[in-house]
Short mmCIF file of C-alpha atoms in Angstrom, two decimals:
data_model
loop_
_atom_site.label_atom_id
_atom_site.label_comp_id
_atom_site.label_asym_id
_atom_site.label_seq_id
_atom_site.Cartn_x
_atom_site.Cartn_y
_atom_site.Cartn_z
CA UNK A 1 53.06 -73.81 97.32
CA UNK A 2 51.70 -76.38 94.88
CA UNK A 3 51.70 -79.03 97.61
CA UNK A 4 49.81 -76.68 99.98
CA UNK A 5 47.12 -75.96 97.40
CA UNK A 6 46.67 -79.69 96.74
CA UNK A 7 46.30 -80.26 100.47
CA UNK A 8 43.67 -77.52 100.72
CA UNK A 9 41.77 -78.98 97.77
CA UNK A 10 41.80 -82.47 99.30
CA UNK A 11 40.61 -81.08 102.65
CA UNK A 12 37.84 -79.22 100.87
CA UNK A 13 36.77 -82.38 99.09
CA UNK A 14 36.71 -84.35 102.35
CA UNK A 15 34.60 -81.66 104.01
CA UNK A 16 32.20 -81.72 101.07
CA UNK A 17 31.92 -85.50 101.18
CA UNK A 18 31.50 -85.61 104.95
CA UNK A 19 28.68 -83.05 104.89
CA UNK A 20 26.76 -84.92 102.18
CA UNK A 21 25.02 -87.37 104.58
CA UNK A 22 23.79 -84.43 106.64
CA UNK A 23 21.89 -83.15 103.64
CA UNK A 24 20.57 -86.58 102.67
CA UNK A 25 17.42 -88.19 104.00
CA UNK A 26 17.36 -89.74 107.46
CA UNK A 27 18.89 -93.21 107.60
CA UNK A 28 16.94 -96.16 108.96
CA UNK A 29 19.40 -96.57 111.84
CA UNK A 30 19.03 -92.97 113.02
CA UNK A 31 15.26 -93.28 112.68
CA UNK A 32 15.30 -96.32 114.98
CA UNK A 33 17.64 -94.70 117.50
CA UNK A 34 16.38 -91.12 117.57
CA UNK A 35 12.89 -91.40 116.11
CA UNK A 36 11.58 -90.02 112.85
CA UNK A 37 12.53 -86.45 111.98
CA UNK A 38 9.59 -84.73 110.31
CA UNK A 39 10.99 -81.18 109.85
CA UNK A 40 7.53 -79.68 109.46
CA UNK A 41 7.48 -77.25 112.38
CA UNK A 42 5.09 -79.40 114.42
CA UNK A 43 5.95 -81.04 117.73
CA UNK A 44 3.61 -83.79 118.91
CA UNK A 45 3.59 -84.65 122.61
CA UNK A 46 1.75 -87.74 123.77
CA UNK A 47 -0.04 -87.52 127.09
CA UNK A 48 0.21 -90.71 129.09
CA UNK A 49 -0.05 -91.63 132.73
CA UNK A 50 3.75 -91.49 133.02
CA UNK A 51 4.16 -88.24 131.11
CA UNK A 52 1.87 -86.56 133.61
CA UNK A 53 4.37 -87.46 136.32
CA UNK A 54 7.65 -87.01 134.43
CA UNK A 55 6.98 -83.87 132.40
CA UNK A 56 5.71 -80.52 133.49
CA UNK A 57 2.65 -80.33 131.29
CA UNK A 58 0.25 -77.40 131.43
CA UNK A 59 -2.82 -78.03 133.59
CA UNK A 60 -5.05 -77.37 130.57
CA UNK A 61 -3.40 -80.37 128.91
CA UNK A 62 -3.41 -82.66 131.93
CA UNK A 63 -7.06 -81.93 132.73
CA UNK A 64 -8.59 -80.66 129.48
CA UNK A 65 -12.08 -79.22 129.27
CA UNK A 66 -14.41 -80.45 126.52
CA UNK A 67 -14.48 -76.99 124.95
CA UNK A 68 -10.67 -76.92 124.78
CA UNK A 69 -10.59 -80.30 123.06
CA UNK A 70 -13.26 -79.23 120.54
CA UNK A 71 -11.39 -76.00 119.80
CA UNK A 72 -8.09 -77.85 119.30
CA UNK A 73 -9.65 -80.43 117.01
CA UNK A 74 -11.40 -77.77 114.93
CA UNK A 75 -8.11 -75.84 114.63
CA UNK A 76 -6.37 -78.96 113.31
CA UNK A 77 -9.31 -79.79 111.02
CA UNK A 78 -9.17 -76.28 109.53
CA UNK A 79 -5.41 -76.33 108.82
CA UNK A 80 -4.14 -78.61 106.03
CA UNK A 81 -0.58 -78.45 107.37
CA UNK A 82 -1.65 -79.68 110.81
CA UNK A 83 -3.87 -82.38 109.30
CA UNK A 84 -0.92 -83.63 107.25
CA UNK A 85 1.33 -83.53 110.35
CA UNK A 86 -0.99 -85.72 112.43
CA UNK A 87 -1.56 -88.06 109.48
CA UNK A 88 2.21 -88.49 109.05
CA UNK A 89 2.55 -89.32 112.74
CA UNK A 90 -0.44 -91.69 112.81
CA UNK A 91 -2.43 -89.56 115.26
CA UNK A 92 -6.21 -89.71 115.00
CA UNK A 93 -7.98 -86.35 115.09
CA UNK A 94 -10.21 -87.42 117.99
CA UNK A 95 -7.06 -87.94 120.13
CA UNK A 96 -5.90 -84.31 119.83
CA UNK A 97 -6.31 -82.55 123.17
CA UNK A 98 -4.72 -79.13 122.65
CA UNK A 99 -2.81 -77.16 120.02
CA UNK A 100 -0.48 -74.33 120.95
CA UNK A 101 1.41 -72.00 118.65
CA UNK A 102 5.09 -71.70 119.51
CA UNK A 103 7.01 -68.43 119.43
CA UNK A 104 8.82 -69.47 116.25
CA UNK A 105 5.53 -69.99 114.40
CA UNK A 106 5.50 -73.76 114.79
CA UNK A 107 2.81 -75.73 116.56
CA UNK A 108 2.77 -78.04 119.57
CA UNK A 109 0.10 -80.73 119.46
CA UNK A 110 -0.80 -82.56 122.66
CA UNK A 111 -2.58 -85.86 122.08
CA UNK A 112 -3.68 -89.01 123.88
#
């Protein structure tokens, strides 16, 4: 019985140690391989010539109207959280094309 409890304690310690890196900050290697994880509820999608072919983007994003762009930029300008999100990602405000609110409360920012 004593041996079994020592085994359970050692397994518990190994599980605790192995889960520690998950709770730590993102390593440089994972940032290079997978990209930076922001964990701020904002997804930024860059619109390029190739993304128009490869992804199924909404038509309002592929061919935006000037009023849609102005509305998206004013929405970002009026929200400190969104302004911080684009600043962290290095996106200029004038490149924002559209902002959509996701069902989970997050935001999707389309930019050039």
